[in-house]
Short mmCIF file of C-alpha atoms in Angstrom, two decimals:
data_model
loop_
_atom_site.label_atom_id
_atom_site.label_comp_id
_atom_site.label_asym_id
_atom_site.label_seq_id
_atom_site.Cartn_x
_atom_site.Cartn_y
_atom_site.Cartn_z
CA UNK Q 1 211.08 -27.15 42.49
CA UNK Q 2 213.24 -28.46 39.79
CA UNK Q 3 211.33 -25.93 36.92
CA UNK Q 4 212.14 -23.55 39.05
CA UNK Q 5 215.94 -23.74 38.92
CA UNK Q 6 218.19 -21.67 36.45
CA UNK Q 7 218.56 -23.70 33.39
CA UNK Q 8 222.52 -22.97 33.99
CA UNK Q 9 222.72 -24.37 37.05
CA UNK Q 10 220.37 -27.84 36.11
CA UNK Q 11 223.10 -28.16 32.87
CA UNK Q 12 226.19 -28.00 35.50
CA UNK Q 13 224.27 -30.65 37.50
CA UNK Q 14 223.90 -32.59 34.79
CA UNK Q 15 227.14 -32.17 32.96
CA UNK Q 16 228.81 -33.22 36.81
CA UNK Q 17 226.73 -36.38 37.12
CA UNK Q 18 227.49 -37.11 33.76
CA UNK Q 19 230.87 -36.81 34.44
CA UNK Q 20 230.75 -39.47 37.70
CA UNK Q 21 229.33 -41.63 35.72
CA UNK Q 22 232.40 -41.41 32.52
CA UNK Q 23 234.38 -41.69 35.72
CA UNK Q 24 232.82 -44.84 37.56
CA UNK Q 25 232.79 -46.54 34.20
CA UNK Q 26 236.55 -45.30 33.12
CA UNK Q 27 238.26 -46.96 36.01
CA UNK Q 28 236.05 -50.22 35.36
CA UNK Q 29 236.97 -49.49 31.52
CA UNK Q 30 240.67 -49.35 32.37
CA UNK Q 31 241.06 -52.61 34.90
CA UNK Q 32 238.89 -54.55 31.84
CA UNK Q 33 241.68 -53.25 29.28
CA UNK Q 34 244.85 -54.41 31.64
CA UNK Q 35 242.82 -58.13 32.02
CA UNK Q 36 240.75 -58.77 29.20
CA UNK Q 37 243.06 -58.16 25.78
CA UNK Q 38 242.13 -61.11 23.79
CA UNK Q 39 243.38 -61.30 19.96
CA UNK Q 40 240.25 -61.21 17.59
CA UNK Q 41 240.74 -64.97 16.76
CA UNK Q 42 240.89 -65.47 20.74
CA UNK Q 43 237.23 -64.60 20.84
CA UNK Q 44 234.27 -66.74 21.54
CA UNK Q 45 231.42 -65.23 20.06
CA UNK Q 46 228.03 -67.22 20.91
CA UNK Q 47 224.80 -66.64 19.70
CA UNK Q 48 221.94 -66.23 22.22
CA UNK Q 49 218.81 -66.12 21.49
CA UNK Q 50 216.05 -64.81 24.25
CA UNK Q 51 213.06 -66.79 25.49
CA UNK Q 52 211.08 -64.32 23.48
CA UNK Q 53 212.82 -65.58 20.16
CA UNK Q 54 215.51 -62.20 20.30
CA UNK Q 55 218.94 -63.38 18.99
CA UNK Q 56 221.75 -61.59 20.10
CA UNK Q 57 226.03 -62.15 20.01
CA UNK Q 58 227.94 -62.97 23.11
CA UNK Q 59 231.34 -62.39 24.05
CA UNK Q 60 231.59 -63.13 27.90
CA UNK Q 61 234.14 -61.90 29.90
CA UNK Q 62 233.83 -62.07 33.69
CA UNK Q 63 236.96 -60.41 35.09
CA UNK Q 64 235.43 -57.29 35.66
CA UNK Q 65 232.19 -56.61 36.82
CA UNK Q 66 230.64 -54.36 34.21
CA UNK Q 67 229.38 -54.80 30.39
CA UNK Q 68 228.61 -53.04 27.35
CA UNK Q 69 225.68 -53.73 24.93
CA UNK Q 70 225.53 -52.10 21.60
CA UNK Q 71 222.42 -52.43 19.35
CA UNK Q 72 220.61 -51.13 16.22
CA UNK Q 73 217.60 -50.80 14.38
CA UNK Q 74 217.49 -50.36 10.73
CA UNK Q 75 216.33 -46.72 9.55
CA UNK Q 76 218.84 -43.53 10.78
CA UNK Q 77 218.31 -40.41 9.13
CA UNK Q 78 217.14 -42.00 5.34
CA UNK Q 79 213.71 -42.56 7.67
CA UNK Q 80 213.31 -38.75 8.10
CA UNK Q 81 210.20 -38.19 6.80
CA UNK Q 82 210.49 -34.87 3.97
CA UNK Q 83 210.07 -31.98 5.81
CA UNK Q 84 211.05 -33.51 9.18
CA UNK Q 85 214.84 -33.74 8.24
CA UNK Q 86 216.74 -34.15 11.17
CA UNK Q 87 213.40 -35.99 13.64
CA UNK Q 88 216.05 -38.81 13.75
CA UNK Q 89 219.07 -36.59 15.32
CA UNK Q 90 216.51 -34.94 17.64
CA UNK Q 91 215.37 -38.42 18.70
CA UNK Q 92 219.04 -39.39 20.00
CA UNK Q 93 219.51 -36.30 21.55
CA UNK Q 94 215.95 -36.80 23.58
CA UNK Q 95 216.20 -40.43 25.25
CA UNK Q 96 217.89 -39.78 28.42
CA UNK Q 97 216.02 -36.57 28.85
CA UNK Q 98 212.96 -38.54 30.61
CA UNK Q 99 210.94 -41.93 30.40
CA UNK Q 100 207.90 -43.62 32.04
CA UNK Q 101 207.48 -41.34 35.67
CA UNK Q 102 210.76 -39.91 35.56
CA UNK Q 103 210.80 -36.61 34.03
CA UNK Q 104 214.30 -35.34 32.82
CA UNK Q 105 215.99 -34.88 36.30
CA UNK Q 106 215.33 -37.62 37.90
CA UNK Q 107 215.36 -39.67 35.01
CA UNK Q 108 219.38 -38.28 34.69
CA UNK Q 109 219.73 -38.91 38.50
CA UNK Q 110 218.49 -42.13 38.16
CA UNK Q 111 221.22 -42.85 35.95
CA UNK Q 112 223.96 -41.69 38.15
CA UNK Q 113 222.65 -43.39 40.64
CA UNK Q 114 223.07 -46.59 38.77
CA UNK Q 115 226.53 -45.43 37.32
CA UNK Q 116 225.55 -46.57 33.91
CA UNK Q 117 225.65 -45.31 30.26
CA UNK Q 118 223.32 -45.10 27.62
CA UNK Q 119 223.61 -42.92 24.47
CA UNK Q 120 222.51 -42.75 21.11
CA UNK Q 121 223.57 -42.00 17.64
CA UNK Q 122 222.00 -42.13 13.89
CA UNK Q 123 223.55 -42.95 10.99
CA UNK Q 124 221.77 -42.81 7.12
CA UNK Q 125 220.71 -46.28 7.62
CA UNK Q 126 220.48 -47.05 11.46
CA UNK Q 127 219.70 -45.88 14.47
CA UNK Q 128 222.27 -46.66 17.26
CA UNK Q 129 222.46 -47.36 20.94
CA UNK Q 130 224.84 -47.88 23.59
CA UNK Q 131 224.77 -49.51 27.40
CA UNK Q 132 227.25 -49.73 29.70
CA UNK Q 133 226.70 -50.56 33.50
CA UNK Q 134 228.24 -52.75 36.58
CA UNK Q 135 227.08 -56.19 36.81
CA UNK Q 136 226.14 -55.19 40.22
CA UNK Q 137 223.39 -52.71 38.72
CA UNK Q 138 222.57 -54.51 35.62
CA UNK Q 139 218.70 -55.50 36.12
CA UNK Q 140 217.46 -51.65 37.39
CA UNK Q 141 219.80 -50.49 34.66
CA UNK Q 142 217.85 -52.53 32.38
CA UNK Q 143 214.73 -51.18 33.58
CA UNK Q 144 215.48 -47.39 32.88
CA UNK Q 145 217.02 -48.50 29.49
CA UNK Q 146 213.81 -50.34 28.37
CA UNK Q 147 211.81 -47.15 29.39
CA UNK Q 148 214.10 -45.41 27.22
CA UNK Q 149 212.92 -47.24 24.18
CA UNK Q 150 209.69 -47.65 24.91
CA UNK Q 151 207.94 -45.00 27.05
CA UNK Q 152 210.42 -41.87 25.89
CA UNK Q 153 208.60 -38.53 27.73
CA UNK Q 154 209.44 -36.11 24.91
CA UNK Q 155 208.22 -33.68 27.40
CA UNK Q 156 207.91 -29.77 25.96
CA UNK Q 157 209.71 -28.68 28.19
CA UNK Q 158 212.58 -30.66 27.24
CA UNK Q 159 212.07 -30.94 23.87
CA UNK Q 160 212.59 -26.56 23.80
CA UNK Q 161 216.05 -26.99 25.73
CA UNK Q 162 217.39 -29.89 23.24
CA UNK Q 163 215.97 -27.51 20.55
CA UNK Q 164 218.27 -24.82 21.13
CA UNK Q 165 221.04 -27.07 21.28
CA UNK Q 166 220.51 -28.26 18.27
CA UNK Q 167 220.07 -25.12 16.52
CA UNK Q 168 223.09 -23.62 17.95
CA UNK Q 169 224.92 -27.07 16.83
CA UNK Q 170 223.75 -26.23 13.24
CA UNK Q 171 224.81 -22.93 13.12
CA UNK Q 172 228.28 -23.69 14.18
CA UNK Q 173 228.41 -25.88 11.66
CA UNK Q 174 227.34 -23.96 8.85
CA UNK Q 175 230.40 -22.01 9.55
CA UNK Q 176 232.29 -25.12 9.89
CA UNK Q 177 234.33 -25.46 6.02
CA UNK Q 178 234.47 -29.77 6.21
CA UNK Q 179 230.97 -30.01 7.39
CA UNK Q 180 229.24 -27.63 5.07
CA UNK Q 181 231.30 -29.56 1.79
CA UNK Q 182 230.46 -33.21 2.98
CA UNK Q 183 226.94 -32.30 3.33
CA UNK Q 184 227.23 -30.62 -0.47
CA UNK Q 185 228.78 -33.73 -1.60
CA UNK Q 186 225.95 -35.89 -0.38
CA UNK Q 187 223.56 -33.53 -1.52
CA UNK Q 188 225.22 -33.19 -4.84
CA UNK Q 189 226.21 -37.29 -5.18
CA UNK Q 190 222.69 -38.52 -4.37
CA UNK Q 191 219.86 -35.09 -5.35
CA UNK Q 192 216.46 -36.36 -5.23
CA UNK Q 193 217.23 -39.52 -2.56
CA UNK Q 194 217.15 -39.51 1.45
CA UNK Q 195 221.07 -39.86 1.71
CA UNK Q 196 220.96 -36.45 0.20
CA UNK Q 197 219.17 -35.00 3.00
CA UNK Q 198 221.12 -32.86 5.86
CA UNK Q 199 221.08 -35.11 8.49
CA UNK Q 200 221.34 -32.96 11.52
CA UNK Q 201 218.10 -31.30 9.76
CA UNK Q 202 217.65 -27.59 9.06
CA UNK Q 203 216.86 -24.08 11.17
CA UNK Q 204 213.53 -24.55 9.67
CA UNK Q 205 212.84 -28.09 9.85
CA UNK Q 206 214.84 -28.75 13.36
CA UNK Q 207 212.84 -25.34 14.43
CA UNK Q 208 209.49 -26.56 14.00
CA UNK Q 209 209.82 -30.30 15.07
CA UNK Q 210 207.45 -31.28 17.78
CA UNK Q 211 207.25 -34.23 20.57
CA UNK Q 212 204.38 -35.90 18.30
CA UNK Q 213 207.12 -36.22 15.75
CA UNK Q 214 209.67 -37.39 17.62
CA UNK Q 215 207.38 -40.57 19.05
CA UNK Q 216 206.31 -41.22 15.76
CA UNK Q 217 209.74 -42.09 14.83
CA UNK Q 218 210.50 -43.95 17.62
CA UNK Q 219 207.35 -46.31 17.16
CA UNK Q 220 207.88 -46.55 12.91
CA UNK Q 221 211.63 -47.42 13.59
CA UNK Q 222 212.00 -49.39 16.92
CA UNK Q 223 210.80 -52.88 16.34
CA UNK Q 224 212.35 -56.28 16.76
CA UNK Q 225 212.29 -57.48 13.36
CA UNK Q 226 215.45 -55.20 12.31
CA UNK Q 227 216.90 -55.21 15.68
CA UNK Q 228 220.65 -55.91 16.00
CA UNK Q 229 222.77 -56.83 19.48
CA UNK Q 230 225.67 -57.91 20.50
CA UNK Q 231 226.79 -57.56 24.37
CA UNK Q 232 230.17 -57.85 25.72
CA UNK Q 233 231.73 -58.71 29.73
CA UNK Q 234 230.14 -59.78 32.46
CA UNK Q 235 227.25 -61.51 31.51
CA UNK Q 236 225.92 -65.36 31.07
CA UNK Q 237 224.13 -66.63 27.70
CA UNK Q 238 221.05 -67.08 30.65
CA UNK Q 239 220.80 -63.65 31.99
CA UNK Q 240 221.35 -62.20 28.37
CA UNK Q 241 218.52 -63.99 27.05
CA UNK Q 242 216.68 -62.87 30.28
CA UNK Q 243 218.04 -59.37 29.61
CA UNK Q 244 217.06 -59.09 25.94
CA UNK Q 245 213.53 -59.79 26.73
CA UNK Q 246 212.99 -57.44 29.34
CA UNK Q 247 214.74 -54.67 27.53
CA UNK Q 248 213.15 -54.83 24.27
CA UNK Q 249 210.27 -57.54 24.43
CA UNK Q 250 207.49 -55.23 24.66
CA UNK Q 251 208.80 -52.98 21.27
CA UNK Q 252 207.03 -53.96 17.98
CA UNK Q 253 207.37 -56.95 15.90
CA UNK Q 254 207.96 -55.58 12.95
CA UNK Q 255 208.91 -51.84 11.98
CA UNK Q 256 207.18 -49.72 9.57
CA UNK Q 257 209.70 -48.46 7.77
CA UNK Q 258 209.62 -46.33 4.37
CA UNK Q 259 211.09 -47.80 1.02
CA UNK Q 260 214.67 -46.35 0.17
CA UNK Q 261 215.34 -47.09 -3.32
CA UNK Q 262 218.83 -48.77 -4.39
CA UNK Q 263 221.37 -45.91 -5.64
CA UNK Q 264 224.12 -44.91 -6.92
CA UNK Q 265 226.22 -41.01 -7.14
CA UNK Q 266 225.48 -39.17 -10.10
CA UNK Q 267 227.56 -39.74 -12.71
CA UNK Q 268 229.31 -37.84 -15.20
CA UNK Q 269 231.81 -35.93 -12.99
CA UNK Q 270 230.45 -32.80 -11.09
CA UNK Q 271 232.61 -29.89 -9.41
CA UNK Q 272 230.36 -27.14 -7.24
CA UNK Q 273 232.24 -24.50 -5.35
CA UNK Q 274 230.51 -23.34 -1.57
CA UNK Q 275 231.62 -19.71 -1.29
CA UNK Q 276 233.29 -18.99 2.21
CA UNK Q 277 235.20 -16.09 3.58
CA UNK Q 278 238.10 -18.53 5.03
CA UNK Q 279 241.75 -18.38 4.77
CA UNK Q 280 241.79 -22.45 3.37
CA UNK Q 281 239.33 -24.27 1.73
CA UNK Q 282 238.29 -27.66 2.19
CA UNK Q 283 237.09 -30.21 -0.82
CA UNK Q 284 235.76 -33.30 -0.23
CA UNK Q 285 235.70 -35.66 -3.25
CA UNK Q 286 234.14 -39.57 -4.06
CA UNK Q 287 232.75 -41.21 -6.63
CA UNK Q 288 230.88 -45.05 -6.28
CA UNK Q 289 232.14 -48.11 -4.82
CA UNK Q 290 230.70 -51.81 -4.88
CA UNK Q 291 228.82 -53.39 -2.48
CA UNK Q 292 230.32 -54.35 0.96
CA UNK Q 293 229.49 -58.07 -0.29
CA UNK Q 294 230.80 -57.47 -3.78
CA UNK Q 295 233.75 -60.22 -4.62
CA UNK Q 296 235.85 -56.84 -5.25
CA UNK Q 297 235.41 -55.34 -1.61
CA UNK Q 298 238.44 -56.71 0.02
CA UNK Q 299 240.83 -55.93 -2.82
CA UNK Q 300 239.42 -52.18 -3.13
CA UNK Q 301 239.84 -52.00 0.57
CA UNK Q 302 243.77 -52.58 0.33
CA UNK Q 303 244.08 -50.22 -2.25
CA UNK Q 304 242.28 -47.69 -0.39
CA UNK Q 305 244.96 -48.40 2.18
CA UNK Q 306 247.48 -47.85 -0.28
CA UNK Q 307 246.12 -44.93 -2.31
CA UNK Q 308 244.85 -42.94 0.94
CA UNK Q 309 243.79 -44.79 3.76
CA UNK Q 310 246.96 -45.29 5.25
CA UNK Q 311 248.28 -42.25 6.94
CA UNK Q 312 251.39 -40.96 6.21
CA UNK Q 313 252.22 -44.07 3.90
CA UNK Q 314 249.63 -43.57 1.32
CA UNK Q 315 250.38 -42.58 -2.07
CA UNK Q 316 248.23 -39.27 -2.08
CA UNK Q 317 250.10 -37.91 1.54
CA UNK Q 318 254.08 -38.55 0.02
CA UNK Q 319 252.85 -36.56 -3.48
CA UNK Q 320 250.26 -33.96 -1.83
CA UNK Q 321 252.36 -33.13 1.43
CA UNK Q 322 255.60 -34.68 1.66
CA UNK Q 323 256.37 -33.79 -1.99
CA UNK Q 324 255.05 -30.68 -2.32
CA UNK Q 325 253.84 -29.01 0.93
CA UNK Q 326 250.56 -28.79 -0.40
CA UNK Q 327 248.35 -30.15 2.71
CA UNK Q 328 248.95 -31.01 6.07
CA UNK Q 329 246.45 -33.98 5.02
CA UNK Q 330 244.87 -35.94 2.69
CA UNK Q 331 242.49 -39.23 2.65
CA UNK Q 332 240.29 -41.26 1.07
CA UNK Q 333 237.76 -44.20 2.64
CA UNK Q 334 235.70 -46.90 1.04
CA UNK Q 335 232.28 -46.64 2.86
CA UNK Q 336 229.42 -49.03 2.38
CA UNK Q 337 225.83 -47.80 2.58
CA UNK Q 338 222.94 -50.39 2.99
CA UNK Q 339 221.87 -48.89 -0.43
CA UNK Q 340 224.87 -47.58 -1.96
CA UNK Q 341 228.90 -47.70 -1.23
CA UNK Q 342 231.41 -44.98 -2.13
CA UNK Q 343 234.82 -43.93 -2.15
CA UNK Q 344 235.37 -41.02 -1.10
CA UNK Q 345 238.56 -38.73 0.26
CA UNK Q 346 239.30 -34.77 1.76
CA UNK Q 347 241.66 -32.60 1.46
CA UNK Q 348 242.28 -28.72 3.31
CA UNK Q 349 244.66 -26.23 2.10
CA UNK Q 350 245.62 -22.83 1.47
CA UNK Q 351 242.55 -20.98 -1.14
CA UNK Q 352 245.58 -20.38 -3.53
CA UNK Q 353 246.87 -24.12 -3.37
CA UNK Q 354 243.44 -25.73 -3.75
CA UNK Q 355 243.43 -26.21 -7.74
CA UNK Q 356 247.25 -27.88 -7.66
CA UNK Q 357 246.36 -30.04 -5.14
CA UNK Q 358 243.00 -31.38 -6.46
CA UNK Q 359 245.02 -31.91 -10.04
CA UNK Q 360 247.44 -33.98 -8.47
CA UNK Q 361 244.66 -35.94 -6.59
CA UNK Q 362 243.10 -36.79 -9.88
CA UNK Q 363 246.76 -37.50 -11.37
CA UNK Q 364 246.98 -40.02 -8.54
CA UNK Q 365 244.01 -41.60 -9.13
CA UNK Q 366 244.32 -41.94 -12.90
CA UNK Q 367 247.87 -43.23 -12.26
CA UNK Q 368 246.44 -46.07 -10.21
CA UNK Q 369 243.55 -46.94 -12.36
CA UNK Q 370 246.20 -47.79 -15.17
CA UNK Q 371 248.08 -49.87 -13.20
CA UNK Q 372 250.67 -48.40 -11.19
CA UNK Q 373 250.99 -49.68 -8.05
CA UNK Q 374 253.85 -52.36 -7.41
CA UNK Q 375 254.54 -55.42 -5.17
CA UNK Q 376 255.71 -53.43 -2.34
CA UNK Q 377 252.81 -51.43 -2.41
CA UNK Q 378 250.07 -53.68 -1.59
CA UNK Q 379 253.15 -55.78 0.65
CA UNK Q 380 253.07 -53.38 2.92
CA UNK Q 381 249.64 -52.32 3.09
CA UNK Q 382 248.45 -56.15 3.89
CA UNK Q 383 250.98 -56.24 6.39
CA UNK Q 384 249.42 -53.29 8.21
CA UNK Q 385 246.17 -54.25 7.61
CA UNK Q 386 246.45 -57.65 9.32
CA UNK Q 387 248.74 -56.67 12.14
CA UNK Q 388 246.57 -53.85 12.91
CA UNK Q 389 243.37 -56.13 13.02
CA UNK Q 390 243.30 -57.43 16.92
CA UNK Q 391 243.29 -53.21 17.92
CA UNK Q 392 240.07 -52.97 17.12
CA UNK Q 393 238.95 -55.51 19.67
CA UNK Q 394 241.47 -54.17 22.70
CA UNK Q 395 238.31 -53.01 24.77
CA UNK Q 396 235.04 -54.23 25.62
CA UNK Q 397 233.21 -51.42 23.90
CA UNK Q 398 235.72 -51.91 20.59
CA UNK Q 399 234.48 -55.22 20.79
CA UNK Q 400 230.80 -55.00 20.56
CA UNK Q 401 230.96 -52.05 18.06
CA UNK Q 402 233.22 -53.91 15.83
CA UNK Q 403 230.98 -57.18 15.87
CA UNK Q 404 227.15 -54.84 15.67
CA UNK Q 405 229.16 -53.72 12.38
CA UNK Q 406 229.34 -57.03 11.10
CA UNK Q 407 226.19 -58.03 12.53
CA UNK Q 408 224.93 -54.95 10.55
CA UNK Q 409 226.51 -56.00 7.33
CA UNK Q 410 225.03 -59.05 6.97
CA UNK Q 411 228.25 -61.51 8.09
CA UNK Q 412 228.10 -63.90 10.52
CA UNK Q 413 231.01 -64.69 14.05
CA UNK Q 414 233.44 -66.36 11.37
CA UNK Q 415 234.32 -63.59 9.52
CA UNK Q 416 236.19 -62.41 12.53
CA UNK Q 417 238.47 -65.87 12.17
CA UNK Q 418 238.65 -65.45 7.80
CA UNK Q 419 239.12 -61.65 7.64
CA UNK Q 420 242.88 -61.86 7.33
CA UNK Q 421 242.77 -64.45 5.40
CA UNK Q 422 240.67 -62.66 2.97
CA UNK Q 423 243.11 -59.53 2.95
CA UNK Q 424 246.23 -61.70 2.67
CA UNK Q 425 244.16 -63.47 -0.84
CA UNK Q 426 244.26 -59.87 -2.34
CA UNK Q 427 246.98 -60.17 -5.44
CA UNK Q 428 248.72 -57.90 -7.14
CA UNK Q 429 246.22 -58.68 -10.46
CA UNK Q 430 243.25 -58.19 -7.93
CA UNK Q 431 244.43 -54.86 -7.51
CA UNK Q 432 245.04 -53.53 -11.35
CA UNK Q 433 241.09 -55.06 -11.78
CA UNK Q 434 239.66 -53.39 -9.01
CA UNK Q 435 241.26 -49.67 -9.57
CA UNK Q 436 240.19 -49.62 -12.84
CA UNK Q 437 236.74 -50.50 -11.88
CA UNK Q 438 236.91 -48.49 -9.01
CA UNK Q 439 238.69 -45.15 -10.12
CA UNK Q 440 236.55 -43.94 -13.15
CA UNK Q 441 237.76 -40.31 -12.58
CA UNK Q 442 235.60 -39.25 -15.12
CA UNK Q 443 232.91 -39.52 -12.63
CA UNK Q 444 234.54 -37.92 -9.73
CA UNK Q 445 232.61 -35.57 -7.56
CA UNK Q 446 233.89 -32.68 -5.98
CA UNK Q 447 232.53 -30.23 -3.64
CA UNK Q 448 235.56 -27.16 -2.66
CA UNK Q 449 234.30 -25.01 0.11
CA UNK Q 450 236.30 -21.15 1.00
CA UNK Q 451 237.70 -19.30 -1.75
CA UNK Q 452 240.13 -21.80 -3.79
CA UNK Q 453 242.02 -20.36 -6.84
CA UNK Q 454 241.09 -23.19 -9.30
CA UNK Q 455 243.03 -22.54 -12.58
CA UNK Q 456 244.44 -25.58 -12.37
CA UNK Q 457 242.12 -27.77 -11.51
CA UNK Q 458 240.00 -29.96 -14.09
CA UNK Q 459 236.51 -30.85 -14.12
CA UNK Q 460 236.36 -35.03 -13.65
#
């Protein structure tokens, strides 16, 4: 009997067929990279929509049998109900682990059999999923992925094993320096919202959840009102419409989910200190951004690229590390929420070097708010910017992610075509506008986690 076997032995099985599967798809996943490496404005992207009204995007590709499918619903973690922080986490973690008749096990062998993939992940606004099988298998594969969705066992007995998984997985982390100070900074940034809840939950709250919980999720969030697709390889517009409505025709029309109130990160500069008995401390630091549809957004994403986002070319690597030998790294980001955007950055270094390097950080920022950066400066970044572009669509999996994100933003198939054209309109005035809206370092939020010697370092 399958309850009857050591729970060591049933994760081995499991971890194996997983692995067959990663394997089946990987050597499908390589032959589709060495024929199918299209630029982005190569790309036809159609929109299909399903017998049953679903709409979905389309990029076909037929030279290898296999595709991938990502999707969404609107919700992710800001949906955790107070008290239940973390239901949403638990929920991805549960939806391979059983559906319809097939408890865990066979569910799982069901899976190899069909060498397909299906995973899930939650963000603070969405809930994600991911398919992947061989055209060969695609209907049956369909099947167990619509059971997935909609008939989920969250049986006890495998909601207990994902349970301890969990925990364990949270108490790593709170030992783990970067994760404990970005969940302080969104904690700190946003007190009193749902982006200021732990994600990943609590001992307590991740401790006590229960199946009823879990399936109360999935029905509030899972509907086909916020439901975003796109699909990638082997596939007609006919057989995804077909496709579409047999994999999520039965779910909801419309989703029930709670009201999460426009916001932005406190204001006023902040600077909180997470005691930790480690040899270097991490800080994680941000203050708010505009809208991903804001007129500004393109020009504040080049200067991210110049200020931080670009590796060892940014401005805060060549005066943090190559300078001074301060950090072996340093970044910032520009991240758009559905109800917020921020810019935020990270930096790790030795407890004693923590204040210098969070002074010069600030010094970086203030210098760019007041107008230094130059010609060459946001030259080069443009150039990288655009010439990087078509990397993010070498893969068949790169592809669909990179269009749900659109999808997910609001834009439609032709910003893939005027993207470039948007970076390449950034000017040099564009850029002295936007960091001084952007950078108010007055505001700036930081959250240091270890022991840092802060002497040196100034509040905002």
């Amino acid at each position: 009997m399958v309850a009857a076997r050591p729970l060591r032995s049933t994760a081995w099985r499991v971890a194996s067929r997983r692995m067959g599967i990663a394997a089946s798809l990987a050597t499908l996943a390589a032959a589709f990279v060495a024929t199918f490496s299209p630029s982005a404005n190569a790309m036809k992207i159609q929109t299909v929509k399903s017998p049953g009204g679903i709409e979905a995007w389309l990029v076909e590709e037929h030279a290898v049998p296999m595709m991938a499918m990502r999707f969404a619903f609107d919700g992710g973690s800001s949906q955790d109900p107070a008290g239940k922080e973390g239901v949403a986490n638990f929920v991805t973690a549960m939806l391979d682990e059983g559906a319809g008749d097939l408890v865990s096990r066979d569910f799982q062998e069901r899976m190899e059999d069909l060498s397909m993939r299906m995973n899930y992940e939650e963000a603070k606004d969405a809930f994600y999923g991911n398919f992947e099988t061989l055209t060969a298998n695609r209907d049956e594969a369909a099947k167990l992925l619509k059971l997935a969705l909609t008939k989920p066992r969250f049986d006890q007995d495998a909601v207990e094993r994902i349970r301890q998984q969990l925990l364990a997985s949270l108490a790593y982390a709170a030992r783990d320096p970067d994760k404990v100070a970005q969940n302080e900074w969104y904690a700190v940034a946003f007190a009193g919202h749902p982006y200021a809840r732990p994600a990943n939950g609590t001992e307590a709250t991740v401790g006590k959840m229960t199946g009823a919980d879990l399936e109360s999720y999935r029905k509030r969030v899972f509907a086909k009102d916020t439901l975003k697709v796109v699909a990638v390889g082997d596939i007609t517009p006919e057989q995804l419409g077909k496709l579409l409505d047999e994999v999520f025709g039965d779910l909801p029309d419309k989703a029930e989910l709670a009201p999460v109130a426009k916001t932005n990160p406190v204001s006023g500069g902040r600077q909180t200190v997470v005691d930790m008995n480690v040899p270097q401390s991490v800080a994680v630091f941000g203050l708010g951004a505009m809208p991903r549809k804001d007129p500004d957004f393109m020009a504040a994403f080049v200067l991210n690229q110049i200020l931080g986002g670009g590796g060892f070319a940014s401005k805060l690597m060549e005066e943090v590390r190559e300078k001074r030998g301060l950090a072996y790294s340093v970044y910032t980001y520009v991240y758009p929420f559905q109800h917020t955007s921020i810019f935020s950055g990270g930096v790790a270094t030795r407890n004693d070097m923590m204040g210098q390097s969070l002074d010069i950080i600030r010094a970086e920022l203030k210098k760019m708010a007041d107008g230094d950066v130059s010609q060459t400066d946001l030259d080069n970044a443009k150039s990288y910017l655009i010439g990087s572009y078509p990397l993010r669509f070498d893969t068949n999996a790169k592809i669909a992610s990179q269009l749900l994100g659109l999808r997910m933003d609001g834009f439609g198939p032709e910003y893939v075509d005027n993207r470039n054209a948007m970076v390449a309109a950034v000017t040099l005035d564009d850029l002295k506008r936007v960091a001084k809206r952007l950078l108010e370092t007055q505001n700036l939020i930081v959250t240091i986690v270890g022991k840092p010697t802060l002497q040196q370092a100034k509040k905002g």
